[in-house]
Short mmCIF file of N, CA and C in Angstrom, two decimals:
data_model
loop_
_atom_site.label_atom_id
_atom_site.label_comp_id
_atom_site.label_asym_id
_atom_site.label_seq_id
_atom_site.Cartn_x
_atom_site.Cartn_y
_atom_site.Cartn_z
N MET A 27 -124.82 -52.94 3.25
CA MET A 27 -125.12 -52.62 4.61
C MET A 27 -125.91 -53.75 5.17
N ALA A 28 -125.43 -54.30 6.31
CA ALA A 28 -126.25 -55.45 6.97
C ALA A 28 -127.79 -55.14 7.29
N VAL A 29 -128.71 -55.89 7.21
CA VAL A 29 -129.96 -55.74 7.88
C VAL A 29 -129.90 -56.51 9.26
N LEU A 30 -130.60 -55.78 9.85
CA LEU A 30 -130.68 -56.06 11.54
C LEU A 30 -131.07 -57.54 11.87
N ARG A 31 -132.35 -57.51 11.12
CA ARG A 31 -133.21 -58.78 11.26
C ARG A 31 -132.46 -59.92 10.64
N HIS A 32 -131.63 -59.92 9.59
CA HIS A 32 -130.75 -60.91 9.12
C HIS A 32 -129.78 -61.50 9.99
N VAL A 33 -129.06 -60.45 10.85
CA VAL A 33 -128.11 -61.04 11.71
C VAL A 33 -128.62 -61.30 12.99
N VAL A 34 -129.83 -61.04 13.38
CA VAL A 34 -130.31 -61.52 14.57
C VAL A 34 -131.01 -62.79 14.10
N GLY A 35 -131.46 -63.12 13.04
CA GLY A 35 -131.84 -64.50 12.80
C GLY A 35 -130.77 -65.34 12.54
N GLU A 36 -129.60 -65.17 11.84
CA GLU A 36 -128.61 -65.94 11.98
C GLU A 36 -127.88 -66.14 13.07
N THR A 37 -128.00 -65.38 14.13
CA THR A 37 -127.48 -65.36 15.30
C THR A 37 -128.12 -66.52 16.12
N LEU A 38 -129.57 -66.28 16.03
CA LEU A 38 -130.45 -67.12 16.91
C LEU A 38 -130.26 -68.58 16.52
N ARG A 39 -130.36 -68.73 15.05
CA ARG A 39 -130.20 -70.17 14.34
C ARG A 39 -128.66 -70.85 14.91
N ALA A 40 -127.78 -69.91 14.77
CA ALA A 40 -126.42 -70.50 15.13
C ALA A 40 -126.38 -70.91 16.71
N VAL A 41 -126.88 -70.17 17.57
CA VAL A 41 -127.02 -70.70 18.97
C VAL A 41 -127.77 -72.01 19.21
N ARG A 42 -129.04 -71.99 18.37
CA ARG A 42 -129.86 -73.39 18.47
C ARG A 42 -129.05 -74.43 17.81
N LEU A 43 -128.49 -74.16 16.68
CA LEU A 43 -127.71 -75.25 16.13
C LEU A 43 -126.67 -75.90 16.99
N ARG A 44 -125.82 -74.69 17.67
CA ARG A 44 -124.75 -75.32 18.69
C ARG A 44 -125.26 -76.20 19.62
N GLN A 45 -126.55 -75.92 20.21
CA GLN A 45 -127.05 -76.57 21.13
C GLN A 45 -127.76 -77.71 20.57
N ARG A 46 -127.60 -77.93 19.32
CA ARG A 46 -128.23 -79.21 18.59
C ARG A 46 -129.71 -79.58 19.21
N ARG A 47 -130.50 -78.38 18.96
CA ARG A 47 -131.85 -78.22 19.34
C ARG A 47 -132.55 -78.00 17.76
N THR A 48 -133.79 -78.59 17.83
CA THR A 48 -134.58 -78.27 16.71
C THR A 48 -135.42 -77.08 16.84
N LEU A 49 -135.71 -76.59 15.53
CA LEU A 49 -137.04 -75.61 15.55
C LEU A 49 -138.08 -75.92 16.63
N ARG A 50 -138.63 -77.10 16.26
CA ARG A 50 -139.71 -77.45 17.06
C ARG A 50 -139.65 -77.55 18.44
N GLU A 51 -138.47 -77.71 19.21
CA GLU A 51 -138.26 -77.78 20.68
C GLU A 51 -138.17 -76.24 21.05
N VAL A 52 -137.34 -75.48 20.36
CA VAL A 52 -137.40 -73.99 20.63
C VAL A 52 -138.62 -73.37 20.49
N SER A 53 -139.28 -73.69 19.34
CA SER A 53 -140.50 -72.85 19.29
C SER A 53 -141.64 -73.25 20.47
N ALA A 54 -141.70 -74.41 20.78
CA ALA A 54 -142.51 -75.04 21.80
C ALA A 54 -142.11 -74.40 23.21
N ALA A 55 -140.87 -74.30 23.58
CA ALA A 55 -140.38 -73.55 24.84
C ALA A 55 -140.50 -72.14 24.79
N ALA A 56 -140.52 -71.46 23.69
CA ALA A 56 -140.62 -70.05 23.44
C ALA A 56 -142.30 -69.56 23.39
N ARG A 57 -142.96 -70.73 22.86
CA ARG A 57 -144.46 -70.39 22.70
C ARG A 57 -144.59 -69.61 21.58
N VAL A 58 -143.94 -69.87 20.60
CA VAL A 58 -143.95 -69.25 18.93
C VAL A 58 -144.14 -70.38 18.01
N SER A 59 -144.91 -70.04 17.18
CA SER A 59 -145.18 -70.95 16.05
C SER A 59 -143.76 -71.50 15.25
N LEU A 60 -143.70 -72.72 14.93
CA LEU A 60 -142.46 -73.07 14.35
C LEU A 60 -142.34 -72.35 13.05
N GLY A 61 -143.34 -72.08 12.31
CA GLY A 61 -143.12 -71.57 10.93
C GLY A 61 -142.72 -69.80 11.33
N TYR A 62 -143.32 -69.29 12.40
CA TYR A 62 -142.75 -67.88 12.64
C TYR A 62 -141.43 -67.87 13.11
N LEU A 63 -140.72 -68.76 13.98
CA LEU A 63 -139.57 -68.99 14.32
C LEU A 63 -138.61 -69.13 13.16
N SER A 64 -139.08 -70.05 12.22
CA SER A 64 -138.28 -70.34 10.95
C SER A 64 -138.27 -68.90 10.39
N GLU A 65 -139.07 -68.28 10.17
CA GLU A 65 -139.03 -66.93 9.57
C GLU A 65 -138.01 -65.79 10.20
N ILE A 66 -138.13 -65.94 11.60
CA ILE A 66 -137.17 -65.14 12.10
C ILE A 66 -135.69 -65.51 11.93
N GLU A 67 -135.44 -66.73 11.90
CA GLU A 67 -134.15 -67.37 11.74
C GLU A 67 -133.73 -66.90 10.40
N ARG A 68 -134.53 -67.04 9.52
CA ARG A 68 -134.18 -66.65 8.00
C ARG A 68 -133.91 -65.17 7.58
N GLY A 69 -134.34 -64.28 8.73
CA GLY A 69 -134.16 -63.14 8.52
C GLY A 69 -135.59 -62.68 7.77
N HIS A 70 -136.61 -63.08 7.56
CA HIS A 70 -137.56 -62.67 6.88
C HIS A 70 -138.72 -61.98 7.70
N LYS A 71 -138.78 -62.08 8.86
CA LYS A 71 -139.34 -61.52 10.14
C LYS A 71 -138.47 -60.96 11.20
N GLU A 72 -138.92 -59.69 11.64
CA GLU A 72 -138.18 -59.15 12.72
C GLU A 72 -139.05 -59.20 14.05
N PRO A 73 -138.42 -60.15 15.06
CA PRO A 73 -139.12 -60.29 16.37
C PRO A 73 -139.33 -58.97 17.32
N SER A 74 -140.38 -59.07 17.94
CA SER A 74 -140.50 -57.89 18.84
C SER A 74 -139.62 -58.28 19.95
N SER A 75 -139.33 -57.21 21.03
CA SER A 75 -138.49 -57.25 22.17
C SER A 75 -138.80 -58.39 22.99
N GLU A 76 -140.44 -58.51 23.12
CA GLU A 76 -140.76 -59.62 23.94
C GLU A 76 -140.60 -61.12 23.41
N LEU A 77 -140.80 -61.14 22.16
CA LEU A 77 -140.75 -62.45 21.46
C LEU A 77 -139.04 -62.90 21.49
N LEU A 78 -138.30 -62.02 21.13
CA LEU A 78 -136.79 -62.22 21.31
C LEU A 78 -136.44 -62.56 22.77
N ALA A 79 -137.04 -61.82 23.74
CA ALA A 79 -136.72 -62.47 25.18
C ALA A 79 -137.19 -63.82 25.31
N ALA A 80 -138.42 -64.19 24.72
CA ALA A 80 -138.90 -65.69 25.07
C ALA A 80 -138.02 -66.59 24.17
N ILE A 81 -137.55 -66.16 23.19
CA ILE A 81 -136.57 -67.01 22.36
C ILE A 81 -135.29 -67.33 23.09
N CYS A 82 -134.74 -66.26 23.66
CA CYS A 82 -133.37 -66.20 24.27
C CYS A 82 -133.75 -67.09 25.33
N GLU A 83 -134.57 -67.01 26.26
CA GLU A 83 -135.12 -67.70 27.41
C GLU A 83 -134.97 -69.38 27.38
N ALA A 84 -135.84 -69.55 25.99
CA ALA A 84 -135.97 -70.96 25.54
C ALA A 84 -134.61 -71.68 25.00
N LEU A 85 -133.77 -70.67 24.63
CA LEU A 85 -132.38 -71.13 24.30
C LEU A 85 -131.59 -71.18 25.47
N ASP A 86 -131.84 -70.70 26.58
CA ASP A 86 -131.02 -70.65 27.86
C ASP A 86 -129.82 -69.76 27.56
N ILE A 87 -130.11 -68.51 26.95
CA ILE A 87 -129.14 -67.70 26.61
C ILE A 87 -129.38 -66.03 26.81
N PRO A 88 -128.69 -65.33 27.72
CA PRO A 88 -128.99 -64.00 28.24
C PRO A 88 -129.17 -63.25 26.76
N LEU A 89 -130.48 -62.46 26.87
CA LEU A 89 -130.63 -61.39 25.64
C LEU A 89 -129.47 -60.58 25.51
N SER A 90 -128.60 -60.20 26.58
CA SER A 90 -127.43 -59.39 26.52
C SER A 90 -126.21 -59.95 25.41
N GLU A 91 -126.26 -61.51 25.78
CA GLU A 91 -125.35 -62.15 24.94
C GLU A 91 -125.66 -62.19 23.64
N VAL A 92 -126.76 -62.18 23.17
CA VAL A 92 -127.29 -62.42 21.79
C VAL A 92 -126.95 -60.94 21.12
N PHE A 93 -127.22 -59.86 21.90
CA PHE A 93 -126.99 -58.48 21.51
C PHE A 93 -125.38 -58.38 21.10
N LEU A 94 -124.76 -58.93 22.04
CA LEU A 94 -123.17 -58.96 22.00
C LEU A 94 -122.72 -59.58 20.57
N LEU A 95 -123.21 -60.87 20.35
CA LEU A 95 -122.94 -61.53 19.24
C LEU A 95 -123.47 -60.92 18.09
N VAL A 96 -124.63 -60.20 17.94
CA VAL A 96 -125.17 -59.43 16.98
C VAL A 96 -124.21 -58.30 16.45
N SER A 97 -124.03 -57.49 17.56
CA SER A 97 -122.94 -56.36 17.58
C SER A 97 -121.59 -56.86 16.99
N ASP A 98 -121.19 -57.88 17.37
CA ASP A 98 -119.69 -58.22 16.82
C ASP A 98 -119.79 -58.65 15.56
N THR A 99 -120.86 -59.38 15.11
CA THR A 99 -121.00 -59.54 13.62
C THR A 99 -121.18 -58.45 12.78
N LEU A 100 -121.90 -57.49 13.14
CA LEU A 100 -122.18 -56.21 12.39
C LEU A 100 -120.95 -55.41 12.34
N ARG A 101 -120.25 -55.34 13.38
CA ARG A 101 -119.01 -54.76 13.55
C ARG A 101 -118.05 -55.36 12.39
N ARG A 102 -118.07 -56.76 12.42
CA ARG A 102 -116.96 -57.38 11.32
C ARG A 102 -117.48 -56.94 9.94
N GLN A 103 -118.69 -56.95 9.66
CA GLN A 103 -119.24 -56.85 8.38
C GLN A 103 -119.04 -55.39 7.69
N GLU A 104 -119.20 -54.53 8.73
CA GLU A 104 -118.83 -53.11 8.55
C GLU A 104 -117.50 -52.95 8.24
N THR A 105 -116.64 -53.65 9.06
CA THR A 105 -115.03 -53.23 8.75
C THR A 105 -114.88 -53.96 7.46
N MET A 106 -115.30 -55.13 7.07
CA MET A 106 -114.86 -55.66 5.68
C MET A 106 -115.28 -54.96 4.79
N ALA A 107 -116.63 -54.29 4.92
CA ALA A 107 -117.15 -53.23 3.75
C ALA A 107 -116.14 -52.25 3.64
N GLU A 108 -115.81 -51.58 4.51
CA GLU A 108 -114.90 -50.40 4.68
C GLU A 108 -113.73 -50.66 3.80
N ARG A 109 -113.06 -51.84 4.33
CA ARG A 109 -111.81 -52.27 3.63
C ARG A 109 -111.82 -52.62 2.34
N ALA A 110 -112.79 -53.25 1.87
CA ALA A 110 -113.12 -53.34 0.37
C ALA A 110 -113.32 -51.94 -0.51
N MET A 111 -114.01 -51.19 0.30
CA MET A 111 -114.11 -49.73 -0.35
C MET A 111 -112.95 -49.12 -0.57
N VAL A 112 -112.16 -49.05 0.54
CA VAL A 112 -110.79 -48.36 0.38
C VAL A 112 -109.76 -49.11 -0.49
N LEU A 113 -109.59 -50.48 -0.59
CA LEU A 113 -108.90 -51.20 -1.54
C LEU A 113 -109.32 -50.99 -2.89
N GLY A 114 -110.64 -51.11 -3.15
CA GLY A 114 -111.26 -50.68 -4.41
C GLY A 114 -110.75 -49.24 -5.09
N ALA A 115 -111.21 -48.30 -4.13
CA ALA A 115 -110.65 -46.91 -4.33
C ALA A 115 -109.20 -46.78 -4.66
N ARG A 116 -108.42 -47.46 -4.01
CA ARG A 116 -106.85 -47.34 -4.01
C ARG A 116 -106.55 -47.81 -5.64
N ARG A 117 -107.20 -49.05 -5.86
CA ARG A 117 -106.55 -49.58 -7.17
C ARG A 117 -107.54 -48.89 -8.29
N GLY A 118 -108.32 -48.30 -8.04
CA GLY A 118 -108.95 -47.68 -9.09
C GLY A 118 -110.02 -48.80 -9.78
N SER A 119 -110.43 -49.90 -9.27
CA SER A 119 -111.03 -50.89 -10.11
C SER A 119 -112.17 -51.15 -9.50
N PRO A 120 -113.07 -51.73 -10.14
CA PRO A 120 -114.53 -52.23 -9.67
C PRO A 120 -114.27 -53.08 -8.34
N VAL A 121 -115.47 -52.85 -7.45
CA VAL A 121 -115.48 -53.48 -6.36
C VAL A 121 -116.68 -54.32 -6.23
N LEU A 122 -116.41 -55.64 -5.74
CA LEU A 122 -117.58 -56.62 -5.79
C LEU A 122 -118.36 -56.14 -4.32
N THR A 123 -119.64 -56.05 -4.37
CA THR A 123 -120.36 -55.82 -3.13
C THR A 123 -121.37 -56.85 -3.08
N PRO A 124 -121.83 -57.12 -1.74
CA PRO A 124 -122.66 -58.35 -1.53
C PRO A 124 -124.09 -57.86 -2.33
N ALA A 125 -124.54 -59.07 -3.01
CA ALA A 125 -126.01 -58.76 -3.54
C ALA A 125 -127.03 -58.58 -2.73
N PRO A 126 -128.01 -57.85 -3.09
CA PRO A 126 -129.16 -57.55 -2.15
C PRO A 126 -129.96 -59.10 -2.14
N ARG A 127 -130.71 -59.21 -1.14
CA ARG A 127 -131.16 -60.42 -0.81
C ARG A 127 -132.11 -60.94 -2.07
N GLY A 128 -132.13 -62.11 -2.74
CA GLY A 128 -133.00 -62.44 -3.60
C GLY A 128 -132.27 -61.95 -5.14
N ALA A 129 -131.38 -61.47 -5.09
CA ALA A 129 -130.57 -61.13 -6.40
C ALA A 129 -129.63 -62.11 -6.79
N GLU A 130 -129.36 -62.21 -7.81
CA GLU A 130 -128.24 -63.34 -8.52
C GLU A 130 -126.90 -62.83 -8.26
N GLY A 131 -126.11 -63.52 -7.41
CA GLY A 131 -124.57 -63.13 -7.62
C GLY A 131 -124.19 -61.90 -6.96
N PRO A 132 -123.00 -61.47 -6.88
CA PRO A 132 -122.33 -60.17 -6.49
C PRO A 132 -122.69 -59.27 -7.40
N GLN A 133 -122.81 -57.94 -7.08
CA GLN A 133 -122.87 -56.71 -7.93
C GLN A 133 -121.70 -56.09 -8.02
N VAL A 134 -121.27 -55.65 -9.37
CA VAL A 134 -120.06 -55.05 -9.58
C VAL A 134 -120.50 -53.41 -9.73
N ARG A 135 -119.62 -52.80 -9.22
CA ARG A 135 -119.84 -51.11 -9.50
C ARG A 135 -118.37 -50.53 -9.20
N SER A 136 -118.28 -49.53 -10.07
CA SER A 136 -116.97 -48.83 -10.11
C SER A 136 -116.88 -47.66 -9.10
N LEU A 137 -115.98 -47.35 -8.57
CA LEU A 137 -115.73 -46.38 -7.62
C LEU A 137 -114.85 -45.37 -8.12
N PRO A 138 -115.30 -44.15 -7.72
CA PRO A 138 -114.42 -43.02 -8.56
C PRO A 138 -112.98 -43.13 -8.02
N HIS A 139 -112.03 -42.70 -9.02
CA HIS A 139 -110.70 -42.81 -8.75
C HIS A 139 -110.28 -41.98 -7.57
N VAL A 140 -109.39 -42.43 -6.70
CA VAL A 140 -108.83 -41.58 -5.68
C VAL A 140 -107.33 -41.79 -5.60
N ALA A 141 -106.88 -40.69 -5.77
CA ALA A 141 -105.25 -40.60 -5.51
C ALA A 141 -104.58 -41.18 -4.30
N ALA A 142 -103.71 -42.11 -4.38
CA ALA A 142 -103.28 -42.72 -3.16
C ALA A 142 -102.20 -41.91 -2.33
#
């Protein structure tokens, strides 16, 4: 399952990089420390709604647009996970699942066999 702070951070970083802006530029414009903004982008910290709004303003992107991008990413990840579960159950084979943050490589687990 996706962690919201990871998807928010990845989305903010993608927007910033598309704009070819540095962390330093955005952190100054949003009035947040460079280190804290970096932690947010890496999914280590979850920004408050006020801070998220300030970052969006610094990036000149509506907060609603960020929420749409995050929602679309979460929907894709959930759909892919559901498909992997269904395919694995149909085949009766082990399913590769994403490794938890900090773990080495994908985790393998068997699903109960379901008649097709």
